[in-house]
Short mmCIF file of N, CA and C in Angstrom, two decimals:
data_model
loop_
_atom_site.label_atom_id
_atom_site.label_comp_id
_atom_site.label_asym_id
_atom_site.label_seq_id
_atom_site.Cartn_x
_atom_site.Cartn_y
_atom_site.Cartn_z
N UNK A 1 91.71 193.19 8.91
CA UNK A 1 92.11 193.08 7.51
C UNK A 1 90.94 192.50 6.71
N UNK A 2 90.72 193.06 5.51
CA UNK A 2 89.58 192.63 4.70
C UNK A 2 89.80 191.22 4.17
N UNK A 3 88.70 190.48 4.02
CA UNK A 3 88.76 189.11 3.50
C UNK A 3 88.67 189.09 1.98
N UNK A 4 87.83 189.95 1.42
CA UNK A 4 87.57 189.93 -0.02
C UNK A 4 87.86 191.28 -0.66
N UNK A 5 87.83 191.30 -2.00
CA UNK A 5 87.99 192.53 -2.76
C UNK A 5 86.95 192.57 -3.87
N UNK A 6 86.53 193.79 -4.25
CA UNK A 6 85.52 193.94 -5.30
C UNK A 6 86.10 193.53 -6.65
N UNK A 7 85.20 193.20 -7.59
CA UNK A 7 85.62 192.65 -8.87
C UNK A 7 86.37 193.65 -9.74
N UNK A 8 85.87 194.88 -9.81
CA UNK A 8 86.43 195.82 -10.78
C UNK A 8 87.58 196.67 -10.22
N UNK A 9 87.31 197.40 -9.15
CA UNK A 9 88.33 198.30 -8.60
C UNK A 9 89.19 197.66 -7.52
N UNK A 10 88.89 196.38 -7.20
CA UNK A 10 89.64 195.65 -6.17
C UNK A 10 89.61 196.38 -4.83
N UNK A 11 88.42 196.90 -4.48
CA UNK A 11 88.26 197.56 -3.20
C UNK A 11 88.19 196.53 -2.10
N UNK A 12 88.64 196.90 -0.91
CA UNK A 12 88.57 196.01 0.24
C UNK A 12 87.11 195.79 0.63
N UNK A 13 86.73 194.53 0.88
CA UNK A 13 85.40 194.17 1.35
C UNK A 13 85.55 193.38 2.63
N UNK A 14 84.77 193.72 3.62
CA UNK A 14 84.93 193.12 4.94
C UNK A 14 83.80 192.16 5.28
N UNK A 15 84.17 191.06 5.90
CA UNK A 15 83.21 190.15 6.49
C UNK A 15 82.93 190.61 7.93
N UNK A 16 81.81 190.16 8.53
CA UNK A 16 81.48 190.63 9.89
C UNK A 16 82.60 190.42 10.91
N UNK A 17 83.41 189.35 10.70
CA UNK A 17 84.44 189.07 11.69
C UNK A 17 85.77 189.76 11.40
N UNK A 18 85.87 190.50 10.28
CA UNK A 18 87.12 191.16 9.92
C UNK A 18 87.37 192.40 10.77
N UNK A 19 88.64 192.69 11.00
CA UNK A 19 89.03 193.94 11.64
C UNK A 19 89.17 195.01 10.55
N UNK A 20 88.95 196.27 10.93
CA UNK A 20 89.08 197.38 10.00
C UNK A 20 90.45 198.02 10.15
N UNK A 21 91.14 198.23 9.01
CA UNK A 21 92.41 198.92 9.01
C UNK A 21 92.25 200.25 8.27
N UNK A 22 92.78 201.32 8.88
CA UNK A 22 92.66 202.64 8.25
C UNK A 22 93.32 202.65 6.88
N UNK A 23 94.43 201.92 6.73
CA UNK A 23 95.11 201.90 5.43
C UNK A 23 94.22 201.31 4.35
N UNK A 24 93.37 200.36 4.70
CA UNK A 24 92.49 199.76 3.70
C UNK A 24 91.45 200.77 3.21
N UNK A 25 90.92 201.58 4.11
CA UNK A 25 89.99 202.63 3.70
C UNK A 25 90.70 203.64 2.80
N UNK A 26 91.94 204.01 3.16
CA UNK A 26 92.69 204.94 2.33
C UNK A 26 92.92 204.38 0.93
N UNK A 27 93.23 203.08 0.84
CA UNK A 27 93.43 202.44 -0.46
C UNK A 27 92.13 202.44 -1.26
N UNK A 28 91.00 202.18 -0.59
CA UNK A 28 89.71 202.21 -1.28
C UNK A 28 89.43 203.58 -1.89
N UNK A 29 89.59 204.63 -1.08
CA UNK A 29 89.27 205.97 -1.55
C UNK A 29 90.23 206.42 -2.65
N UNK A 30 91.49 205.98 -2.57
CA UNK A 30 92.45 206.32 -3.63
C UNK A 30 92.04 205.67 -4.94
N UNK A 31 91.59 204.41 -4.89
CA UNK A 31 91.16 203.71 -6.10
C UNK A 31 89.93 204.35 -6.69
N UNK A 32 88.99 204.76 -5.84
CA UNK A 32 87.76 205.40 -6.31
C UNK A 32 88.08 206.75 -6.94
N UNK A 33 88.96 207.53 -6.30
CA UNK A 33 89.34 208.83 -6.83
C UNK A 33 89.99 208.69 -8.21
N UNK A 34 90.83 207.68 -8.35
CA UNK A 34 91.48 207.43 -9.64
C UNK A 34 90.45 207.06 -10.70
N UNK A 35 89.47 206.21 -10.33
CA UNK A 35 88.45 205.79 -11.28
C UNK A 35 87.57 206.95 -11.73
N UNK A 36 87.19 207.81 -10.78
CA UNK A 36 86.37 208.96 -11.14
C UNK A 36 87.14 209.91 -12.04
N UNK A 37 88.42 210.13 -11.74
CA UNK A 37 89.25 211.01 -12.57
C UNK A 37 89.38 210.45 -13.98
N UNK A 38 89.58 209.13 -14.09
CA UNK A 38 89.72 208.51 -15.40
C UNK A 38 88.42 208.61 -16.19
N UNK A 39 87.28 208.43 -15.51
CA UNK A 39 85.98 208.53 -16.18
C UNK A 39 85.74 209.94 -16.69
N UNK A 40 86.10 210.94 -15.88
CA UNK A 40 85.92 212.34 -16.29
C UNK A 40 86.80 212.67 -17.50
N UNK A 41 88.03 212.19 -17.49
CA UNK A 41 88.93 212.44 -18.61
C UNK A 41 88.43 211.73 -19.87
N UNK A 42 87.89 210.51 -19.70
CA UNK A 42 87.35 209.78 -20.84
C UNK A 42 86.17 210.51 -21.46
N UNK A 43 85.33 211.10 -20.59
CA UNK A 43 84.18 211.86 -21.08
C UNK A 43 84.65 213.08 -21.88
N UNK A 44 85.64 213.80 -21.35
CA UNK A 44 86.16 214.98 -22.04
C UNK A 44 86.82 214.61 -23.37
N UNK A 45 87.57 213.49 -23.35
CA UNK A 45 88.24 213.05 -24.57
C UNK A 45 87.22 212.63 -25.63
N UNK A 46 86.16 211.97 -25.21
CA UNK A 46 85.12 211.54 -26.16
C UNK A 46 84.44 212.75 -26.77
N UNK A 47 84.18 213.77 -25.96
CA UNK A 47 83.54 214.98 -26.47
C UNK A 47 84.45 215.69 -27.48
N UNK A 48 85.74 215.80 -27.12
CA UNK A 48 86.68 216.47 -28.02
C UNK A 48 86.86 215.70 -29.32
N UNK A 49 86.89 214.36 -29.20
CA UNK A 49 87.07 213.54 -30.40
C UNK A 49 85.88 213.69 -31.34
N UNK A 50 84.69 213.73 -30.76
CA UNK A 50 83.50 213.88 -31.59
C UNK A 50 83.47 215.25 -32.27
N UNK A 51 83.87 216.28 -31.55
CA UNK A 51 83.91 217.63 -32.13
C UNK A 51 84.91 217.69 -33.28
N UNK A 52 86.08 217.08 -33.06
CA UNK A 52 87.09 217.07 -34.12
C UNK A 52 86.60 216.31 -35.35
N UNK A 53 85.83 215.24 -35.11
CA UNK A 53 85.28 214.47 -36.22
C UNK A 53 84.29 215.30 -37.03
N UNK A 54 83.48 216.10 -36.32
CA UNK A 54 82.56 217.01 -37.01
C UNK A 54 83.34 217.99 -37.86
N UNK A 55 84.38 218.57 -37.30
CA UNK A 55 85.18 219.55 -38.04
C UNK A 55 85.83 218.91 -39.27
N UNK A 56 86.36 217.68 -39.12
CA UNK A 56 87.00 217.00 -40.24
C UNK A 56 85.99 216.71 -41.35
N UNK A 57 84.79 216.27 -40.90
CA UNK A 57 83.76 215.94 -41.89
C UNK A 57 83.34 217.16 -42.69
N UNK A 58 83.14 218.27 -42.00
CA UNK A 58 82.74 219.51 -42.68
C UNK A 58 83.84 219.99 -43.61
N UNK A 59 85.11 219.86 -43.13
CA UNK A 59 86.24 220.31 -43.94
C UNK A 59 86.39 219.47 -45.19
N UNK A 60 86.19 218.14 -45.08
CA UNK A 60 86.39 217.26 -46.23
C UNK A 60 85.26 217.37 -47.25
N UNK A 61 84.04 217.61 -46.78
CA UNK A 61 82.91 217.70 -47.70
C UNK A 61 82.69 219.11 -48.20
N UNK A 62 83.23 220.09 -47.47
CA UNK A 62 83.05 221.47 -47.85
C UNK A 62 81.66 221.97 -47.53
N UNK A 63 80.91 221.22 -46.80
CA UNK A 63 79.55 221.63 -46.44
C UNK A 63 79.18 221.05 -45.11
N UNK A 64 78.07 221.48 -44.57
CA UNK A 64 77.58 220.97 -43.30
C UNK A 64 76.16 220.48 -43.50
N UNK A 65 76.03 219.48 -44.39
CA UNK A 65 74.70 218.97 -44.70
C UNK A 65 74.03 218.47 -43.43
N UNK A 66 72.71 218.57 -43.42
CA UNK A 66 71.95 218.19 -42.22
C UNK A 66 72.11 216.72 -41.89
N UNK A 67 72.23 215.86 -42.89
CA UNK A 67 72.37 214.42 -42.61
C UNK A 67 73.71 214.11 -41.97
N UNK A 68 74.78 214.76 -42.45
CA UNK A 68 76.11 214.53 -41.88
C UNK A 68 76.17 215.03 -40.45
N UNK A 69 75.63 216.22 -40.22
CA UNK A 69 75.63 216.80 -38.87
C UNK A 69 74.79 215.93 -37.92
N UNK A 70 73.65 215.44 -38.41
CA UNK A 70 72.78 214.60 -37.57
C UNK A 70 73.47 213.31 -37.18
N UNK A 71 74.18 212.72 -38.15
CA UNK A 71 74.89 211.46 -37.88
C UNK A 71 75.99 211.67 -36.86
N UNK A 72 76.72 212.75 -37.03
CA UNK A 72 77.81 213.02 -36.09
C UNK A 72 77.28 213.40 -34.70
N UNK A 73 76.15 214.07 -34.67
CA UNK A 73 75.54 214.41 -33.38
C UNK A 73 75.15 213.13 -32.63
N UNK A 74 74.61 212.18 -33.37
CA UNK A 74 74.23 210.89 -32.75
C UNK A 74 75.44 210.18 -32.17
N UNK A 75 76.54 210.17 -32.93
CA UNK A 75 77.76 209.52 -32.46
C UNK A 75 78.34 210.26 -31.26
N UNK A 76 78.29 211.58 -31.31
CA UNK A 76 78.76 212.37 -30.16
C UNK A 76 77.95 212.06 -28.91
N UNK A 77 76.64 212.00 -29.05
CA UNK A 77 75.77 211.70 -27.91
C UNK A 77 76.06 210.31 -27.35
N UNK A 78 76.29 209.35 -28.24
CA UNK A 78 76.58 207.98 -27.78
C UNK A 78 77.87 207.93 -26.97
N UNK A 79 78.91 208.58 -27.46
CA UNK A 79 80.19 208.55 -26.76
C UNK A 79 80.12 209.29 -25.43
N UNK A 80 79.43 210.41 -25.42
CA UNK A 80 79.29 211.16 -24.16
C UNK A 80 78.50 210.36 -23.14
N UNK A 81 77.42 209.70 -23.59
CA UNK A 81 76.61 208.90 -22.67
C UNK A 81 77.40 207.73 -22.10
N UNK A 82 78.26 207.12 -22.94
CA UNK A 82 79.09 206.03 -22.46
C UNK A 82 80.06 206.51 -21.38
N UNK A 83 80.63 207.68 -21.60
CA UNK A 83 81.56 208.24 -20.62
C UNK A 83 80.82 208.62 -19.34
N UNK A 84 79.60 209.18 -19.49
CA UNK A 84 78.81 209.53 -18.30
C UNK A 84 78.45 208.29 -17.50
N UNK A 85 78.12 207.19 -18.19
CA UNK A 85 77.80 205.94 -17.50
C UNK A 85 78.99 205.44 -16.70
N UNK A 86 80.18 205.54 -17.29
CA UNK A 86 81.40 205.13 -16.57
C UNK A 86 81.60 205.97 -15.32
N UNK A 87 81.35 207.28 -15.44
CA UNK A 87 81.50 208.17 -14.29
C UNK A 87 80.46 207.86 -13.22
N UNK A 88 79.23 207.58 -13.65
CA UNK A 88 78.18 207.24 -12.69
C UNK A 88 78.48 205.93 -11.97
N UNK A 89 79.03 204.95 -12.71
CA UNK A 89 79.40 203.68 -12.08
C UNK A 89 80.49 203.89 -11.04
N UNK A 90 81.44 204.76 -11.36
CA UNK A 90 82.51 205.06 -10.39
C UNK A 90 81.94 205.73 -9.16
N UNK A 91 80.96 206.62 -9.36
CA UNK A 91 80.33 207.29 -8.22
C UNK A 91 79.55 206.30 -7.37
N UNK A 92 78.88 205.34 -8.02
CA UNK A 92 78.15 204.31 -7.28
C UNK A 92 79.11 203.50 -6.41
N UNK A 93 80.27 203.17 -6.98
CA UNK A 93 81.28 202.44 -6.21
C UNK A 93 81.77 203.28 -5.03
N UNK A 94 81.93 204.57 -5.26
CA UNK A 94 82.36 205.46 -4.18
C UNK A 94 81.32 205.52 -3.07
N UNK A 95 80.05 205.57 -3.47
CA UNK A 95 78.98 205.61 -2.46
C UNK A 95 78.95 204.33 -1.64
N UNK A 96 79.18 203.18 -2.30
CA UNK A 96 79.18 201.90 -1.59
C UNK A 96 80.34 201.85 -0.60
N UNK A 97 81.49 202.37 -1.02
CA UNK A 97 82.64 202.39 -0.12
C UNK A 97 82.38 203.30 1.07
N UNK A 98 81.70 204.43 0.84
CA UNK A 98 81.39 205.35 1.93
C UNK A 98 80.42 204.70 2.91
N UNK A 99 79.45 203.94 2.37
CA UNK A 99 78.51 203.22 3.24
C UNK A 99 79.25 202.23 4.11
N UNK A 100 80.20 201.52 3.52
CA UNK A 100 81.01 200.57 4.29
C UNK A 100 81.80 201.30 5.37
N UNK A 101 82.36 202.46 5.01
CA UNK A 101 83.14 203.23 5.99
C UNK A 101 82.24 203.71 7.12
N UNK A 102 81.01 204.11 6.78
CA UNK A 102 80.09 204.59 7.81
C UNK A 102 79.69 203.48 8.78
N UNK A 103 79.71 202.24 8.27
CA UNK A 103 79.33 201.11 9.11
C UNK A 103 80.48 200.61 9.98
N UNK A 104 81.68 201.14 9.73
CA UNK A 104 82.83 200.72 10.52
C UNK A 104 82.69 201.18 11.97
N UNK A 105 83.50 200.59 12.84
CA UNK A 105 83.41 200.91 14.26
C UNK A 105 83.76 202.36 14.52
N UNK A 106 83.00 202.97 15.36
CA UNK A 106 83.31 204.30 15.88
C UNK A 106 82.63 204.43 17.23
N UNK A 107 82.96 205.46 17.96
CA UNK A 107 82.35 205.64 19.28
C UNK A 107 80.84 205.82 19.17
N UNK A 108 80.40 206.44 18.09
CA UNK A 108 78.96 206.66 17.93
C UNK A 108 78.28 205.49 17.22
N UNK A 109 79.06 204.59 16.64
CA UNK A 109 78.51 203.45 15.91
C UNK A 109 79.36 202.22 16.22
N UNK A 110 79.31 201.72 17.46
CA UNK A 110 80.21 200.67 17.90
C UNK A 110 79.97 199.33 17.22
N UNK A 111 81.04 198.57 17.05
CA UNK A 111 80.94 197.24 16.48
C UNK A 111 80.46 196.23 17.52
N UNK A 112 80.67 196.56 18.79
CA UNK A 112 80.21 195.68 19.86
C UNK A 112 79.80 196.52 21.06
N UNK A 113 79.09 195.91 21.97
CA UNK A 113 78.69 196.58 23.21
C UNK A 113 78.77 195.56 24.34
N UNK A 114 79.17 196.03 25.51
CA UNK A 114 79.28 195.15 26.67
C UNK A 114 78.61 195.80 27.87
N UNK A 115 78.17 194.98 28.80
CA UNK A 115 77.52 195.52 29.99
C UNK A 115 77.26 194.43 31.00
N UNK A 116 76.50 194.76 32.01
CA UNK A 116 76.17 193.79 33.05
C UNK A 116 74.76 194.08 33.57
N UNK A 117 74.16 193.09 34.20
CA UNK A 117 72.86 193.27 34.83
C UNK A 117 72.80 192.37 36.06
N UNK A 118 71.97 192.78 37.02
CA UNK A 118 71.78 192.01 38.24
C UNK A 118 70.47 191.25 38.11
N UNK A 119 70.54 189.96 38.41
CA UNK A 119 69.35 189.13 38.33
C UNK A 119 68.24 189.62 39.24
N UNK A 120 67.02 189.45 38.80
CA UNK A 120 65.86 189.89 39.59
C UNK A 120 64.88 188.77 39.88
N UNK A 121 65.13 187.58 39.32
CA UNK A 121 64.19 186.47 39.52
C UNK A 121 64.37 185.80 40.87
N UNK A 122 63.33 185.14 41.30
CA UNK A 122 63.42 184.37 42.54
C UNK A 122 64.32 183.17 42.29
N UNK A 123 64.85 182.57 43.33
CA UNK A 123 65.79 181.48 43.18
C UNK A 123 65.12 180.12 43.11
N UNK A 124 63.82 180.09 43.00
CA UNK A 124 63.14 178.81 42.83
C UNK A 124 62.66 178.70 41.38
N UNK A 125 61.87 177.72 41.08
CA UNK A 125 61.43 177.51 39.71
C UNK A 125 60.46 178.62 39.30
N UNK A 126 60.29 178.77 38.00
CA UNK A 126 59.39 179.79 37.47
C UNK A 126 59.96 180.37 36.19
N UNK A 127 59.14 180.46 35.17
CA UNK A 127 59.63 180.97 33.89
C UNK A 127 60.02 182.44 34.01
N UNK A 128 60.98 182.83 33.20
CA UNK A 128 61.48 184.20 33.24
C UNK A 128 61.60 184.73 31.81
N UNK A 129 61.37 186.02 31.64
CA UNK A 129 61.57 186.68 30.36
C UNK A 129 61.90 188.15 30.62
N UNK A 130 62.97 188.64 30.01
CA UNK A 130 63.36 190.04 30.18
C UNK A 130 64.14 190.49 28.94
N UNK A 131 64.26 191.79 28.77
CA UNK A 131 64.96 192.35 27.61
C UNK A 131 66.19 193.14 28.05
N UNK A 132 67.19 193.15 27.19
CA UNK A 132 68.40 193.95 27.40
C UNK A 132 68.53 194.90 26.22
N UNK A 133 68.58 196.20 26.50
CA UNK A 133 68.71 197.22 25.46
C UNK A 133 70.19 197.43 25.16
N UNK A 134 70.61 197.11 23.94
CA UNK A 134 72.00 197.23 23.53
C UNK A 134 72.20 198.44 22.62
N UNK A 135 71.19 198.76 21.82
CA UNK A 135 71.29 199.89 20.90
C UNK A 135 71.35 199.48 19.45
N UNK A 136 71.44 198.16 19.18
CA UNK A 136 71.42 197.66 17.81
C UNK A 136 71.02 196.18 17.85
N UNK A 137 70.70 195.61 16.68
CA UNK A 137 70.36 194.19 16.61
C UNK A 137 71.67 193.41 16.46
N UNK A 138 72.07 192.65 17.47
CA UNK A 138 73.34 191.93 17.38
C UNK A 138 73.25 190.67 16.53
N UNK A 139 74.39 190.22 16.06
CA UNK A 139 74.45 188.94 15.35
C UNK A 139 74.96 187.84 16.28
N UNK A 140 75.62 188.26 17.38
CA UNK A 140 76.10 187.30 18.37
C UNK A 140 75.97 187.93 19.75
N UNK A 141 75.54 187.13 20.72
CA UNK A 141 75.34 187.61 22.09
C UNK A 141 75.90 186.58 23.05
N UNK A 142 76.76 187.04 23.96
CA UNK A 142 77.38 186.15 24.95
C UNK A 142 77.04 186.66 26.35
N UNK A 143 76.71 185.73 27.24
CA UNK A 143 76.38 186.11 28.62
C UNK A 143 77.03 185.13 29.58
N UNK A 144 77.50 185.66 30.71
CA UNK A 144 78.15 184.81 31.70
C UNK A 144 77.73 185.23 33.10
N UNK A 145 77.84 184.29 33.99
CA UNK A 145 77.52 184.53 35.39
C UNK A 145 78.28 183.55 36.25
N UNK A 146 77.91 183.42 37.51
CA UNK A 146 78.60 182.48 38.39
C UNK A 146 78.54 181.05 37.82
N UNK A 147 79.69 180.55 37.39
CA UNK A 147 79.83 179.16 36.92
C UNK A 147 79.03 178.85 35.66
N UNK A 148 78.69 179.86 34.86
CA UNK A 148 77.93 179.59 33.64
C UNK A 148 78.29 180.63 32.57
N UNK A 149 78.34 180.17 31.33
CA UNK A 149 78.60 181.06 30.21
C UNK A 149 78.01 180.43 28.95
N UNK A 150 77.38 181.24 28.11
CA UNK A 150 76.77 180.71 26.89
C UNK A 150 76.79 181.77 25.80
N UNK A 151 76.73 181.31 24.56
CA UNK A 151 76.76 182.19 23.39
C UNK A 151 75.55 181.88 22.52
N UNK A 152 74.90 182.95 22.01
CA UNK A 152 73.77 182.80 21.09
C UNK A 152 74.11 183.47 19.77
N UNK A 153 73.79 182.79 18.67
CA UNK A 153 74.00 183.34 17.33
C UNK A 153 72.64 183.59 16.67
N UNK A 154 72.51 184.76 16.04
CA UNK A 154 71.24 185.10 15.39
C UNK A 154 71.06 184.31 14.10
N UNK A 155 69.89 183.71 13.97
CA UNK A 155 69.55 182.97 12.75
C UNK A 155 68.67 183.86 11.87
N UNK A 156 68.25 183.31 10.73
CA UNK A 156 67.47 184.10 9.78
C UNK A 156 66.15 184.59 10.37
N UNK A 157 65.60 183.86 11.33
CA UNK A 157 64.33 184.28 11.94
C UNK A 157 64.54 185.11 13.20
N UNK A 158 65.78 185.60 13.39
CA UNK A 158 66.11 186.48 14.53
C UNK A 158 65.94 185.81 15.87
N UNK A 159 66.16 184.51 15.93
CA UNK A 159 66.12 183.79 17.20
C UNK A 159 67.42 183.03 17.36
N UNK A 160 67.68 182.63 18.59
CA UNK A 160 68.86 181.84 18.89
C UNK A 160 68.71 181.20 20.25
N UNK A 161 69.71 180.40 20.64
CA UNK A 161 69.67 179.71 21.93
C UNK A 161 70.86 180.13 22.77
N UNK A 162 70.59 180.47 24.01
CA UNK A 162 71.63 180.84 24.97
C UNK A 162 71.63 179.75 26.03
N UNK A 163 72.38 178.68 25.78
CA UNK A 163 72.29 177.52 26.67
C UNK A 163 70.89 176.94 26.59
N UNK A 164 70.19 176.92 27.71
CA UNK A 164 68.82 176.41 27.76
C UNK A 164 67.78 177.53 27.65
N UNK A 165 68.24 178.72 27.35
CA UNK A 165 67.33 179.86 27.20
C UNK A 165 67.10 180.16 25.72
N UNK A 166 65.94 180.75 25.43
CA UNK A 166 65.64 181.21 24.08
C UNK A 166 65.97 182.70 23.99
N UNK A 167 66.55 183.10 22.85
CA UNK A 167 66.93 184.50 22.65
C UNK A 167 66.23 185.04 21.41
N UNK A 168 65.49 186.11 21.59
CA UNK A 168 64.89 186.83 20.46
C UNK A 168 65.76 188.06 20.19
N UNK A 169 66.33 188.15 18.98
CA UNK A 169 67.17 189.29 18.62
C UNK A 169 66.27 190.41 18.09
N UNK A 170 66.19 191.51 18.81
CA UNK A 170 65.34 192.63 18.43
C UNK A 170 66.17 193.73 17.79
N UNK A 171 65.52 194.77 17.31
CA UNK A 171 66.23 195.87 16.66
C UNK A 171 67.08 196.67 17.64
N UNK A 172 66.83 196.53 18.94
CA UNK A 172 67.58 197.28 19.95
C UNK A 172 68.34 196.40 20.93
N UNK A 173 68.31 195.08 20.75
CA UNK A 173 69.01 194.21 21.68
C UNK A 173 68.49 192.78 21.65
N UNK A 174 68.24 192.23 22.84
CA UNK A 174 67.79 190.84 22.92
C UNK A 174 66.70 190.72 24.00
N UNK A 175 65.86 189.71 23.83
CA UNK A 175 64.90 189.30 24.85
C UNK A 175 65.18 187.84 25.19
N UNK A 176 65.43 187.58 26.45
CA UNK A 176 65.82 186.24 26.91
C UNK A 176 64.65 185.62 27.67
N UNK A 177 64.35 184.36 27.33
CA UNK A 177 63.24 183.66 27.97
C UNK A 177 63.68 182.24 28.31
N UNK A 178 63.26 181.76 29.50
CA UNK A 178 63.58 180.39 29.91
C UNK A 178 62.56 179.94 30.95
N UNK A 179 62.61 178.64 31.23
CA UNK A 179 61.62 178.05 32.14
C UNK A 179 61.97 178.25 33.60
N UNK A 180 63.21 178.66 33.92
CA UNK A 180 63.57 178.91 35.31
C UNK A 180 64.70 179.95 35.37
N UNK A 181 64.92 180.56 36.51
CA UNK A 181 65.91 181.64 36.64
C UNK A 181 67.33 181.21 36.28
N UNK A 182 67.67 179.95 36.58
CA UNK A 182 69.02 179.50 36.28
C UNK A 182 69.28 179.50 34.78
N UNK A 183 68.36 178.96 34.02
CA UNK A 183 68.52 178.92 32.57
C UNK A 183 68.41 180.31 31.95
N UNK A 184 67.69 181.18 32.62
CA UNK A 184 67.49 182.54 32.09
C UNK A 184 68.57 183.52 32.52
N UNK A 185 69.60 183.05 33.21
CA UNK A 185 70.64 183.94 33.73
C UNK A 185 69.98 185.04 34.58
N UNK A 186 69.17 184.65 35.52
CA UNK A 186 68.39 185.65 36.25
C UNK A 186 68.18 185.31 37.72
N UNK A 187 69.13 184.64 38.34
CA UNK A 187 69.02 184.43 39.78
C UNK A 187 69.03 185.77 40.49
N UNK A 188 68.22 185.89 41.50
CA UNK A 188 68.09 187.15 42.22
C UNK A 188 69.42 187.60 42.82
N UNK A 189 69.80 188.86 42.49
CA UNK A 189 71.00 189.53 43.01
C UNK A 189 72.31 188.91 42.52
N UNK A 190 72.25 188.04 41.54
CA UNK A 190 73.48 187.54 40.91
C UNK A 190 73.89 188.54 39.83
N UNK A 191 75.21 188.75 39.69
CA UNK A 191 75.71 189.64 38.65
C UNK A 191 76.02 188.84 37.38
N UNK A 192 75.53 189.33 36.25
CA UNK A 192 75.77 188.69 34.96
C UNK A 192 76.39 189.71 34.01
N UNK A 193 77.37 189.26 33.24
CA UNK A 193 78.03 190.12 32.25
C UNK A 193 77.65 189.65 30.85
N UNK A 194 77.59 190.59 29.92
CA UNK A 194 77.26 190.22 28.54
C UNK A 194 78.08 191.08 27.58
N UNK A 195 78.22 190.54 26.37
CA UNK A 195 78.85 191.28 25.28
C UNK A 195 78.10 190.91 24.00
N UNK A 196 77.85 191.90 23.15
CA UNK A 196 77.09 191.69 21.92
C UNK A 196 77.87 192.28 20.75
N UNK A 197 77.83 191.58 19.61
CA UNK A 197 78.51 192.03 18.39
C UNK A 197 77.50 192.24 17.28
N UNK A 198 77.74 193.24 16.45
CA UNK A 198 76.85 193.48 15.31
C UNK A 198 76.88 192.30 14.35
#
């Protein structure tokens, strides 16, 4: 369920921890469709109103002097441009909603990824560093193994701490570094599980 809503059309806006509901996307697109339809009707009404004003002016003066026509043309252009701006703003809102929808979870664009790896480090002391390819830059990474579990959160500089290990958040996953295999979740032949969230 969305946490926030947009200022004008009250579209659903999601925080990273929010779940996505199909009904919320349907409500967003319905609101956008209504806004675009209203903007298009406003543009047509403004054009028709300006044309009628030209006709009234010519009828009342009995002439189509260049100054009167020029003035009315300016007013017509202003009203049409205002309506076009409203329509463009509605389209911008629609594009933003589509971007949000594209970023939602799907099989081809998952919100999280999980997996496992077998440790390769020796069981004595020695610094370790290795990378895990997840397919995206996560905002949170959790790893567990025999009697140990830790969570790392990505900071502004794309680094975090996984217990006593350092985590570099890359565009495709994480790189874990520590001073020994235990801190690095890398004891030889130990199985470790992980889960990462966007």
